[in-house]
Coordinates of C-alpha atoms in Angstrom, one line a residue:
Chain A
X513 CA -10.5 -32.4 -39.0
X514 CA -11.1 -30.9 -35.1
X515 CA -12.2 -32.9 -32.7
X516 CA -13.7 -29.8 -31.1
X517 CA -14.3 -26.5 -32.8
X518 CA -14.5 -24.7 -29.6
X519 CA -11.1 -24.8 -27.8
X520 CA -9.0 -22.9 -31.1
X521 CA -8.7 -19.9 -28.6
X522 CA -10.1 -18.7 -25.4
X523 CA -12.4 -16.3 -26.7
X524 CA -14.9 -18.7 -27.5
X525 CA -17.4 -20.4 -25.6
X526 CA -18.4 -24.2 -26.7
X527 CA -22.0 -24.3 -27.1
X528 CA -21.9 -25.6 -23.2
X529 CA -21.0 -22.5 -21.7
X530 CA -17.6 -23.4 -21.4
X531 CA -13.9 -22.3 -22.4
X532 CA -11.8 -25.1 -23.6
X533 CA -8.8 -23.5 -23.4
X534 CA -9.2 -22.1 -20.1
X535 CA -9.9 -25.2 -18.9
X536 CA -7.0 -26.9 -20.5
X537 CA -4.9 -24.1 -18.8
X538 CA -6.4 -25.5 -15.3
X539 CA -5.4 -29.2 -16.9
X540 CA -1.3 -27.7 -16.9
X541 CA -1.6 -27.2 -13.1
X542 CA -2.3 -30.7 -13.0
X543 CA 0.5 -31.6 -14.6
X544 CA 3.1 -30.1 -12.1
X545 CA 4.1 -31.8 -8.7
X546 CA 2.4 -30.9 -6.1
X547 CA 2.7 -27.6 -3.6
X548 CA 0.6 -27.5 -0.2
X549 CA -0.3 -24.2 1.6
X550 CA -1.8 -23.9 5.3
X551 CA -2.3 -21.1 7.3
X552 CA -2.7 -20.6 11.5
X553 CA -3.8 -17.6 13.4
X554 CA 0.1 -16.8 13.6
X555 CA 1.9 -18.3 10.4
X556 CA 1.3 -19.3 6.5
X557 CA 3.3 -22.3 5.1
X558 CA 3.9 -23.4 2.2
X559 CA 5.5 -26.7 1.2
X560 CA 6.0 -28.3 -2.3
X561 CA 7.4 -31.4 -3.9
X562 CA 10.5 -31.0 -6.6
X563 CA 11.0 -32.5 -9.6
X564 CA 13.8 -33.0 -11.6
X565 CA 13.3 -33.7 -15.0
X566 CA 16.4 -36.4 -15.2
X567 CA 18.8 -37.9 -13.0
X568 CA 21.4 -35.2 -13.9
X569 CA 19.3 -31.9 -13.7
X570 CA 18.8 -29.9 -10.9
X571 CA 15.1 -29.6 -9.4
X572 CA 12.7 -27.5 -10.4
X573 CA 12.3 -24.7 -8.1
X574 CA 8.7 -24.5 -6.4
X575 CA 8.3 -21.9 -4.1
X576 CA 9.6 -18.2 -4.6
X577 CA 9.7 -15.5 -2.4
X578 CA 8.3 -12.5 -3.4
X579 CA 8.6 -10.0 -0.6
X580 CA 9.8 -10.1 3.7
X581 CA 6.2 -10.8 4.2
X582 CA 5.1 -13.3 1.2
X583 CA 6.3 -15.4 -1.5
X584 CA 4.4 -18.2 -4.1
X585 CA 4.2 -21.8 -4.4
X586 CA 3.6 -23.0 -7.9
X587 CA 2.3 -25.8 -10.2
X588 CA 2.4 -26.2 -13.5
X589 CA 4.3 -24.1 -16.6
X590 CA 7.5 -22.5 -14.2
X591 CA 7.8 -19.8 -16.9
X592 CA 4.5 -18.3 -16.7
X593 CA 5.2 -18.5 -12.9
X594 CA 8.4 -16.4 -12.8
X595 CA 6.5 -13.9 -15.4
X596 CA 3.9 -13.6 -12.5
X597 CA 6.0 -13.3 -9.0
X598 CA 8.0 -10.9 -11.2
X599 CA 5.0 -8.8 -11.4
X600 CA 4.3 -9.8 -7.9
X601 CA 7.5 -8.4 -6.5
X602 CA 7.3 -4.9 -8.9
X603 CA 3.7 -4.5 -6.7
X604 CA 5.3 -5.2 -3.5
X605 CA 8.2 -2.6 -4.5
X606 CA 6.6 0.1 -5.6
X607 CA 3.7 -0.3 -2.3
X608 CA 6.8 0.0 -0.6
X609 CA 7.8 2.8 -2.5
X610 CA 5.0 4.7 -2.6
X611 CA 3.5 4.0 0.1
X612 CA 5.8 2.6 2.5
X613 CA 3.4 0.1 3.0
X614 CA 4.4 -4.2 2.4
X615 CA 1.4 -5.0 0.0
X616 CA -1.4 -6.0 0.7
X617 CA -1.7 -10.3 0.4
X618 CA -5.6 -9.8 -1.1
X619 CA -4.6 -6.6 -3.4
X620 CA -1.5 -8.3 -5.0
X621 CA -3.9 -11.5 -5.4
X622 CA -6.2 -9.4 -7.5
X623 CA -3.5 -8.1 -9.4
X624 CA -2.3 -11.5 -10.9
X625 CA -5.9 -12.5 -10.9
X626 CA -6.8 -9.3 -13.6
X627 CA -3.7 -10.2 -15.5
X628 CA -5.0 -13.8 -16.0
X629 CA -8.5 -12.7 -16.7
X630 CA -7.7 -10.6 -19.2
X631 CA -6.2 -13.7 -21.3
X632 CA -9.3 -15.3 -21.3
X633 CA -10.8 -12.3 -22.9
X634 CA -8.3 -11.2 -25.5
X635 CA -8.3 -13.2 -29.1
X636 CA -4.6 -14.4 -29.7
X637 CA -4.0 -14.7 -26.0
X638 CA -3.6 -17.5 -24.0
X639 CA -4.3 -18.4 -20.5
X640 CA -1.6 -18.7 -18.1
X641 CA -0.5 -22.2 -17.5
X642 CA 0.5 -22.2 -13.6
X643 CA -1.4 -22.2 -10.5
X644 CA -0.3 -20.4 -7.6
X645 CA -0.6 -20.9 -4.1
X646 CA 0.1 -17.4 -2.2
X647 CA 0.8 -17.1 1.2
X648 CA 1.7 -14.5 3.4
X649 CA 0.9 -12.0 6.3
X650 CA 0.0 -8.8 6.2
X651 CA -1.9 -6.5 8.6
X652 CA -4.9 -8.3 8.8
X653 CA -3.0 -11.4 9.2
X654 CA -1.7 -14.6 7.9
X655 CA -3.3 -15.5 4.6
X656 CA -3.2 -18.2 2.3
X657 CA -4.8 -17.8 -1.5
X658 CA -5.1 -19.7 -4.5
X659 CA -4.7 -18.2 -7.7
X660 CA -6.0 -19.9 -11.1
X661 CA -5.5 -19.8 -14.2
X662 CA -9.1 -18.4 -15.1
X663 CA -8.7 -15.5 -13.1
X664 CA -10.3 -16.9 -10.4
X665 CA -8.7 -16.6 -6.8
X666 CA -9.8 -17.9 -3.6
X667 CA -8.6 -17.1 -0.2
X668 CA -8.2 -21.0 1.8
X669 CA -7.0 -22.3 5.6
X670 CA -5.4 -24.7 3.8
X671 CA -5.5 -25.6 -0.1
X672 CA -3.2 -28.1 -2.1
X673 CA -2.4 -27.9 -6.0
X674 CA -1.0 -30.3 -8.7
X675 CA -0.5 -33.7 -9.4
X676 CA -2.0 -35.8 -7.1
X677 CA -3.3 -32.9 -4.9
X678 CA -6.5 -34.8 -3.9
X679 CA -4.8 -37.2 -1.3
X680 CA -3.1 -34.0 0.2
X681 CA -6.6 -32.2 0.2
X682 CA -7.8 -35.3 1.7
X683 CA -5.2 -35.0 4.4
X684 CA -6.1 -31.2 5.1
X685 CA -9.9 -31.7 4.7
X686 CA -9.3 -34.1 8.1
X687 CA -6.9 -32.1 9.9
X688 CA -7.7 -28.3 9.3
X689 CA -9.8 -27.3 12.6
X690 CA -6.3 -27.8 14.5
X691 CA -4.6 -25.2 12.0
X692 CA -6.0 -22.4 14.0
X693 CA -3.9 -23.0 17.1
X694 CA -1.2 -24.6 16.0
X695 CA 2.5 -23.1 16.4
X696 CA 4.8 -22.1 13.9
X697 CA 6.5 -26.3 14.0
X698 CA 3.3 -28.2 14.0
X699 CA 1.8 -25.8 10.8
X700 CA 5.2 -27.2 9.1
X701 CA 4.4 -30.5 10.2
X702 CA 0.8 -30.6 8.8
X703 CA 1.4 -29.0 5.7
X704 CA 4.6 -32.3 5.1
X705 CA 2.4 -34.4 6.3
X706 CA -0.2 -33.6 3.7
X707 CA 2.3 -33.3 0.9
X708 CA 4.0 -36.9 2.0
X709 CA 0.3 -38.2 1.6
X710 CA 0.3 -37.2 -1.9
X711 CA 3.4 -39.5 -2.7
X712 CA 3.0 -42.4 -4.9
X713 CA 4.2 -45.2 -3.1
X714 CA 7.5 -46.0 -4.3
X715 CA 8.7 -42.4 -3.5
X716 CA 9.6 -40.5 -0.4
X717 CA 10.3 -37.0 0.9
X718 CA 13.8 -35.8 1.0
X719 CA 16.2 -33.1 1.1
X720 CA 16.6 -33.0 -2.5
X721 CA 12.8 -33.0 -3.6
X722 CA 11.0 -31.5 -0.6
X723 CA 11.1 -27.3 -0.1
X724 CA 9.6 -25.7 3.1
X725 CA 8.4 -22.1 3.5
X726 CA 7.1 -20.1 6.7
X727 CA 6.1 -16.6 7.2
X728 CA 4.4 -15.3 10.2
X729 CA 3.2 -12.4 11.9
X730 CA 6.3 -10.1 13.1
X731 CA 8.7 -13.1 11.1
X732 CA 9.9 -13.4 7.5
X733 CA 9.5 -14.8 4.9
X734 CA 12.0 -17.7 5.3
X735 CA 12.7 -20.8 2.3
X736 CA 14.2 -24.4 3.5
X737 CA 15.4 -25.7 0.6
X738 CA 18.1 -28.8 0.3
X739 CA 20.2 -29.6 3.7
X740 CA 17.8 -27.2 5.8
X741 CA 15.0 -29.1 5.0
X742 CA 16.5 -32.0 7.0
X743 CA 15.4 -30.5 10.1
X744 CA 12.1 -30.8 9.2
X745 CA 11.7 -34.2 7.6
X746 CA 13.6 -35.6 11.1
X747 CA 10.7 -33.7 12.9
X748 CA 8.3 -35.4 10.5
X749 CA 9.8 -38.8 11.2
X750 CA 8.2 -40.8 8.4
X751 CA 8.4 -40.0 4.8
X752 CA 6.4 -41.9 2.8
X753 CA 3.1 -41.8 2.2
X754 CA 0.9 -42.9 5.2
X755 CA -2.1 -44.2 2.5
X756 CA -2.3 -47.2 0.8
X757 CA -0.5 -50.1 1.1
X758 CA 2.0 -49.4 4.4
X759 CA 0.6 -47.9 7.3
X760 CA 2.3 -44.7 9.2
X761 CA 3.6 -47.6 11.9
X762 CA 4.9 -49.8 9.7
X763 CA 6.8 -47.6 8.3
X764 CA 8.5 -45.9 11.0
X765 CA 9.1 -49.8 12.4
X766 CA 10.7 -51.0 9.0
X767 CA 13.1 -47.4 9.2
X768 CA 13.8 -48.5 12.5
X769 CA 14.9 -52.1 11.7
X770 CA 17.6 -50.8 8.8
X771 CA 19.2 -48.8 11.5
Chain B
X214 CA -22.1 31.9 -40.5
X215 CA -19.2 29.8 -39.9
X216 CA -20.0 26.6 -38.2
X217 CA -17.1 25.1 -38.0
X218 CA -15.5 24.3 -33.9
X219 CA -12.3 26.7 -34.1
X220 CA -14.5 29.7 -35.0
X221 CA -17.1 29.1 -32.2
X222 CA -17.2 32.0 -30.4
X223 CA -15.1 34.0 -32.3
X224 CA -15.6 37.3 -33.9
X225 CA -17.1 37.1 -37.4
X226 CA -14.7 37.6 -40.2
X227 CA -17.3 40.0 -42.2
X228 CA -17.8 42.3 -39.3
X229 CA -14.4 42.0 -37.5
X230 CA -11.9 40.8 -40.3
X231 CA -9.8 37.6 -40.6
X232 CA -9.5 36.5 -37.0
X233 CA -5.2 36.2 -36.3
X234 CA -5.4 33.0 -35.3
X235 CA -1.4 33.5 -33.8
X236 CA -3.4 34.5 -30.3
X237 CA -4.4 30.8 -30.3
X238 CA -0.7 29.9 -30.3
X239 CA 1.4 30.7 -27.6
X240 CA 5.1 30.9 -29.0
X241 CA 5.8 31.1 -25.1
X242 CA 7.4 27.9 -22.9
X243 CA 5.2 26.4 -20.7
X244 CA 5.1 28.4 -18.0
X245 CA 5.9 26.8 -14.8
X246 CA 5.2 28.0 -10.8
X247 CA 7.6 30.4 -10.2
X248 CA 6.5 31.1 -7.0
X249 CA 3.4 31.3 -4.8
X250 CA 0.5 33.3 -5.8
X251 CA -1.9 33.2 -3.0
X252 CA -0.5 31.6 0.2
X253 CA -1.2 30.2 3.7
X254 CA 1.2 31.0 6.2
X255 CA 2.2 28.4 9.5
X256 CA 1.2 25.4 10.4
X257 CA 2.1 24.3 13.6
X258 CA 1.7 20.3 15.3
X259 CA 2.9 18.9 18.5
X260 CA 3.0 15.1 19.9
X261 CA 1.6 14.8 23.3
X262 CA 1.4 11.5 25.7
X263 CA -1.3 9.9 23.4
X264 CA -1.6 11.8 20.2
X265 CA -0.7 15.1 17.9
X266 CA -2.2 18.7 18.0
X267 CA -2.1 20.7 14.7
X268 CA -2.8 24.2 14.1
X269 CA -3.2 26.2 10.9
X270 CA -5.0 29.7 10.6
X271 CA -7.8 30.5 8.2
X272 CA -5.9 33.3 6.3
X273 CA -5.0 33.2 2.4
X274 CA -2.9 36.1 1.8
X275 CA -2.8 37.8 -1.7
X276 CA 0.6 39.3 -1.0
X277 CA 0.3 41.0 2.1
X278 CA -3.2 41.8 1.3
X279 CA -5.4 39.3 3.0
X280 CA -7.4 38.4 0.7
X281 CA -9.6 35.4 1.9
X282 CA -10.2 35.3 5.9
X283 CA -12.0 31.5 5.8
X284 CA -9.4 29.0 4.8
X285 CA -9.5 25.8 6.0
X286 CA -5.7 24.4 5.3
X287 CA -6.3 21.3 8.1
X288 CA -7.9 18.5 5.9
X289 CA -8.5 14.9 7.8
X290 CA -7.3 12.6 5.5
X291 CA -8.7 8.7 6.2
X292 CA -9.8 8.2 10.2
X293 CA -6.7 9.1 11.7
X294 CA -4.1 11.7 9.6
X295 CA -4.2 15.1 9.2
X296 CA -2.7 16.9 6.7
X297 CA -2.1 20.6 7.2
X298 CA -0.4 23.0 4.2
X299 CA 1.6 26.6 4.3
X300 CA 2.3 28.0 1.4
X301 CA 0.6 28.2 -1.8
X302 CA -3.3 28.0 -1.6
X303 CA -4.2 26.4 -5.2
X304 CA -1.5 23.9 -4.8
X305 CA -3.4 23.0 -1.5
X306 CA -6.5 22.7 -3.4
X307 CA -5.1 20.5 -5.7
X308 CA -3.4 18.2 -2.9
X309 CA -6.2 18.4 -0.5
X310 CA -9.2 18.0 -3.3
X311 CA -7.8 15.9 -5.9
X312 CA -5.1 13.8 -4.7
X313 CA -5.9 13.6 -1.1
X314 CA -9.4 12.8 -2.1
X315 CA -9.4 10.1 -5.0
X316 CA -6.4 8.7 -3.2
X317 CA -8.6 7.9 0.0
X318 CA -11.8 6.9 -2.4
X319 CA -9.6 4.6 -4.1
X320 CA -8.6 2.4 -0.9
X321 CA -11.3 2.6 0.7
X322 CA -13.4 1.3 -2.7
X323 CA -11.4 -1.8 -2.1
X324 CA -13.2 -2.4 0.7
X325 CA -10.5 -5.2 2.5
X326 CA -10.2 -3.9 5.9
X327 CA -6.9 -2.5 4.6
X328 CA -6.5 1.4 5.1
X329 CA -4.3 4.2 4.3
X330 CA -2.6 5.5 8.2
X331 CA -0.4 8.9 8.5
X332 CA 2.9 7.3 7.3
X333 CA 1.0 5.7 4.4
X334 CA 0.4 8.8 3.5
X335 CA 3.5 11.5 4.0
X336 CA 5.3 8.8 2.1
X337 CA 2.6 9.3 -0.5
X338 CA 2.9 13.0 -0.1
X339 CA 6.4 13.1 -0.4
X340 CA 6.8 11.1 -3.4
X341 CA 4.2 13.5 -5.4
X342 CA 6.0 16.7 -4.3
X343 CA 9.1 15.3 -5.2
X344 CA 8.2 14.1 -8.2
X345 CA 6.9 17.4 -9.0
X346 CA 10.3 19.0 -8.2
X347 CA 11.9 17.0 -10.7
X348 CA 9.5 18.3 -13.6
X349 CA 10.7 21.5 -12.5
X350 CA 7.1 21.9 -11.9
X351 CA 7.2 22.2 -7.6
X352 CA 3.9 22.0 -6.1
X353 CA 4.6 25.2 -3.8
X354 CA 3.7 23.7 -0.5
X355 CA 5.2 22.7 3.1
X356 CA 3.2 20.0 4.5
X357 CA 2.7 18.5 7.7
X358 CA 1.3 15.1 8.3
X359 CA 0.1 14.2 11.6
X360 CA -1.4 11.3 13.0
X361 CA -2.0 8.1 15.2
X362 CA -0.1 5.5 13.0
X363 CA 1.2 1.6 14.6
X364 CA -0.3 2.8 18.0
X365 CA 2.0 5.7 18.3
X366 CA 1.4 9.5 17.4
X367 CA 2.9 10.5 14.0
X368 CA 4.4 14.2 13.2
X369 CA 6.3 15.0 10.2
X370 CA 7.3 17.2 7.4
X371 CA 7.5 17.1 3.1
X372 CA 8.2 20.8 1.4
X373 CA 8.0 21.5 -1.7
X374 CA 11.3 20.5 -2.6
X375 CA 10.7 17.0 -1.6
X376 CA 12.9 17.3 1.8
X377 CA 11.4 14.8 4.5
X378 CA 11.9 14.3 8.3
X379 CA 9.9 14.1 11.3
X380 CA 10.0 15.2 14.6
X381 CA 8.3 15.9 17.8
X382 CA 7.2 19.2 17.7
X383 CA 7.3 20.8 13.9
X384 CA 6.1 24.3 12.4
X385 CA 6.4 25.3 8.9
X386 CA 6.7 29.0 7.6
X387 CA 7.4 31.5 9.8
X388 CA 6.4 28.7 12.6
X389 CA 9.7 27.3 12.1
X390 CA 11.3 30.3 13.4
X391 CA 9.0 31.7 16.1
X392 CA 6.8 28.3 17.0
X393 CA 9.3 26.2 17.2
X394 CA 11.6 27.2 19.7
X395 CA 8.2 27.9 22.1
X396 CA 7.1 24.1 21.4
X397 CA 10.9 22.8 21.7
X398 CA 10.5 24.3 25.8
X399 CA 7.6 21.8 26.0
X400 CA 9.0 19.4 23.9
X401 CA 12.6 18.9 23.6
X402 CA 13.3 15.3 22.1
X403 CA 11.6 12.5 21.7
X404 CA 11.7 10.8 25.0
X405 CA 9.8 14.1 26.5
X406 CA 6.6 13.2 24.4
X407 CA 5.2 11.0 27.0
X408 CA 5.3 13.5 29.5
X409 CA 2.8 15.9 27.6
X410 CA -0.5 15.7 28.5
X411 CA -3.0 16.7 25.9
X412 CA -4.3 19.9 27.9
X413 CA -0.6 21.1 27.9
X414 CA -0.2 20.5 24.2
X415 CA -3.7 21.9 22.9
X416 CA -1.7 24.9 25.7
X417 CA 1.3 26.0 24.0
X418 CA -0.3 25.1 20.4
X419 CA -2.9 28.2 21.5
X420 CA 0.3 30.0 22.7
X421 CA 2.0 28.9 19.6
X422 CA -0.7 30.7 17.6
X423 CA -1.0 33.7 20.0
X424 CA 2.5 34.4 19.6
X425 CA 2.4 34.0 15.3
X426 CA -0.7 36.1 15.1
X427 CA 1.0 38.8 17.2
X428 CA 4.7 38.9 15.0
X429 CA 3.8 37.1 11.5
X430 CA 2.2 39.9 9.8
X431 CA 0.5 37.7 7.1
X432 CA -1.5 35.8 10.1
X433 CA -4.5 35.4 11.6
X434 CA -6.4 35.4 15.3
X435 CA -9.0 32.9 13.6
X436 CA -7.4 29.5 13.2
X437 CA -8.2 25.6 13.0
X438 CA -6.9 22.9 15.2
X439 CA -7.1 19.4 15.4
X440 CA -6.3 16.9 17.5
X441 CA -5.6 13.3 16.3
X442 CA -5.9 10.6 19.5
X443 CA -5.9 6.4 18.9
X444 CA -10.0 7.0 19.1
X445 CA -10.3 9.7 16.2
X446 CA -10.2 13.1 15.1
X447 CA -11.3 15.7 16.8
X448 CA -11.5 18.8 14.4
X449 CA -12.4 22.9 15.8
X450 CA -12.2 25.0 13.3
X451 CA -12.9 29.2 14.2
X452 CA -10.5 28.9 17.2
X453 CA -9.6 32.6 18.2
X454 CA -6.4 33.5 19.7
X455 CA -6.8 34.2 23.2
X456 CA -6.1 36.6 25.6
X457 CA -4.0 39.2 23.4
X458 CA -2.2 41.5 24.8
X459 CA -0.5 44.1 22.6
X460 CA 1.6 45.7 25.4
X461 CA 4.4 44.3 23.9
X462 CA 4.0 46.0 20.9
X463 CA 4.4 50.0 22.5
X464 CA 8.1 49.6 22.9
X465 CA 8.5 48.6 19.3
X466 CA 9.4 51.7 16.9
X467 CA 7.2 52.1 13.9
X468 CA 3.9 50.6 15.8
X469 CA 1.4 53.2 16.6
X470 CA 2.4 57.1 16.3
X471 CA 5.7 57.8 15.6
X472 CA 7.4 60.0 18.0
X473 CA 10.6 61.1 17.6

């Protein structure tokens, strides 16, 4: 009747070692559109492509600001994400409270990463269904983590969720040694330029499906979503994806041509 | 013998009679502070050109009796706050050795270069006395926080009713009448912090102390002080108030024998 006895709930381990449902949770990430993160010595960015589910509905919203100093980019269930950057920002408020202190990046981290954990330990519980990438700068400076599912978080210079997130990765794996220096504009530019990689090839970035976000040290937290974005994607120039069939030239030629 | 719990200990029923177990009740309400049992008296801080000196003397007074001559109400909280207490001594304990303590053990357990500073802290403070207020439970303190915090020195106050501000030269107790106006000639605003040096504030702290131990009958000549600078904490506890003179004190009617 099953096709596998071991993934009814996440308490069990298949006679593998592993945790079907857990990993099925990490599957749901997959399923979401894609979100990039990068961070320099000065700045963390996130950047994330919308979806909208049909030609009349708005887009999904991808990245949420938790705090002045952080905020989330997500992928995969959008419920289970607001449930977590609502938790998120009661930390942040109450280490303000209490402590008149803007959290921690690495404590908060480990706070959603418990909650998660805990799922995968408790029968009639389920995993959350999202992946997070967090970004922002505290007083040990700009950071960039990735939360999962599983519980397990890992701090990154530049890390890339979702559907399609390999091309970006592959696009941050080759550029990351220049994140360190670069300025606030050329972050932005490397974290678009690693998203527009991860486009299939019919599709391009623009104001409507692309969302920006910076923080940096002494700046904050500031979203680009819709017309704002504009500014950026001129910046960018082209805004398709530079793999595959066209190459970056070509592209930016044939844009020139239909002008 | 009777072996159950709630008889341990107790008298036994066929020697003493039925215990009345009604002194195991109290039909009282709990029974909140009212006010201070054993106390400390000042504590007096001021910001120089580089960092904070605080002051506190080693006296717990029962009353006016003083009872305990070896107090240390100064406690170094993280690597660069102080925390001195006036008022009542168990309440200190309690701050100082439970709070204080676990709170510091807890952040520091976390172990990811993040750490507690002096404002981190009085907010802390301030939250727990005013939370404490609100039970209708105060913890019967006035606190002073001092500090290097953001590169700058740190100086302010939390009392037991949850009141909070900060300023460059503070005192509590009976500091706060006769301290205050001494450090406020050295230290008028703000602005005249950087033009203390740290001899001249350790200076009229001493002075400061002198001048409590000689009119604040529930004060001490022994006293701690510590000074908080950008590189650390330097603690000396069994300071001594120096060169007393009790002139003063023959004009005043009631000191020494009476005539007239």
């Amino acid at each position: 009747m099953f096709r596998n006895n071991y993934d009814n709930d996440s308490v069990t381990f298949s006679p593998q070692g592993r945790i079907f449902q857990v990993e099925y949770a990490l599957e749901a990430i997959k399923q979401g559109s894609v979100a990039v993160g990068l961070v320099s010595k000065t700045h963390a960015v996130l950047v994330a492509l919308k979806r909208n589910a049909e030609e009349l509905g708005s887009y999904q919203k991808k990245i949420i600001g938790i705090d002045t100093h952080l905020g989330v980019a997500l992928a995969g269930l959008a419920p289970d994400a607001r449930v977590l950057s609502n938790f998120m920002r009661q930390q942040s408020m109450s280490s303000r409270l209490l402590y008149n202190r803007p959290v921690p990046i690495s404590r908060v981290v480990n706070a959603i990463a418990n909650k998660a954990q805990v799922n995968t330990q408790h029968y009639g519980r389920r995993p959350y269904g999202v992946g997070l990438l967090v970004a922002g700068v505290d007083e040990t400076g700009p950071h960039l983590w990735e939360f999962q599912p599983s519980g397990m978080v890992l701090e990154y210079k530049g890390a890339a969720i979702g559907a399609r997130s390999q091309s970006a990765r592959t696009y941050l794996e080759r550029a990351f040694e220049e994140f360190v220096d670069s300025n606030r504009e050329e972050l932005v530019l490397h974290g678009l330029k690693a998203l527009r990689d991860s486009l299939a090839q019919d599709k391009e970035l623009t104001t409507a499906n692309t969302t920006v976000s910076v923080v940096g040290i002494g700046e904050n937290f500031k979203l680009y979503d819709g017309d704002e974005v504009g500014e950026w994607l001129e910046k960018l120039g082209n805004v398709q994806s530079s793999r595959g069939g066209r190459t970056g030239e070509e592209a930016v030629e044939s844009m020139d041509t239909s002008e | 013998m009777n072996h159950l719990p709630e008889a341990w200990g107790r008298p036994r029923n066929d020697v003493y009679g039925t215990y009345d177990a009604s002194y195991l009740q109290s039909s009282m309400p709990n029974q909140h502070t009212q006010s201070p049992i054993v106390t400390g008296t000042s504590v007096v801080a001021l910001k120089f050109n580089g960092g904070v000196v605080i002051a506190a003397d080693n006296l717990a007074s029962y009353g006016s009796l003083a009872r305990f001559t070896n107090v240390e109400r100064l406690k170094q909280v993280g690597t660069h706050t102080v925390v001195g207490a006036g008022g009542d001594i168990s309440d200190m304990q309690y701050l100082h050795e439970k709070l204080l303590d676990s709170l510091i053990i807890k952040e520091e357990y976390q172990n990811d270069g993040h750490h507690l500073r002096a404002s981190h802290i009085y907010r802390y403070l301030s939250k727990v006395l005013y939370q404490r207020r609100c039970k209708f439970d105060p913890l019967w303190n006035t606190l002073l926080v001092a500090g290097w915090d953001d590169g700058k020195p740190f100086l302010a106050s939390a009392d037991l009713l949850g009141t909070t501000f900060s300023a460059p030269a503070l005192a509590t107790g009976f500091g706060a009448h006769l301290a205050v106006p001494l450090l406020r000639r050295v230290c008028p605003d703000e602005a005249a912090v950087e033009n203390i040096t740290r001899e001249q504030a350790v200076d009229t702290i001493e002075e400061c102390m002198k001048v409590l131990f000689y009119r604040d009958a529930r004060s001490l000549s022994k006293y701690s002080l510590a000074i908080i600078t950008g590189k650390d904490v330097e603690g000396a506890a069994e300071c001594e108030a120096k060169n007393q003179s009790w002139k003063f004190a023959e004009g005043i009617r009631g000191y020494g024998t009476q005539v007239v």
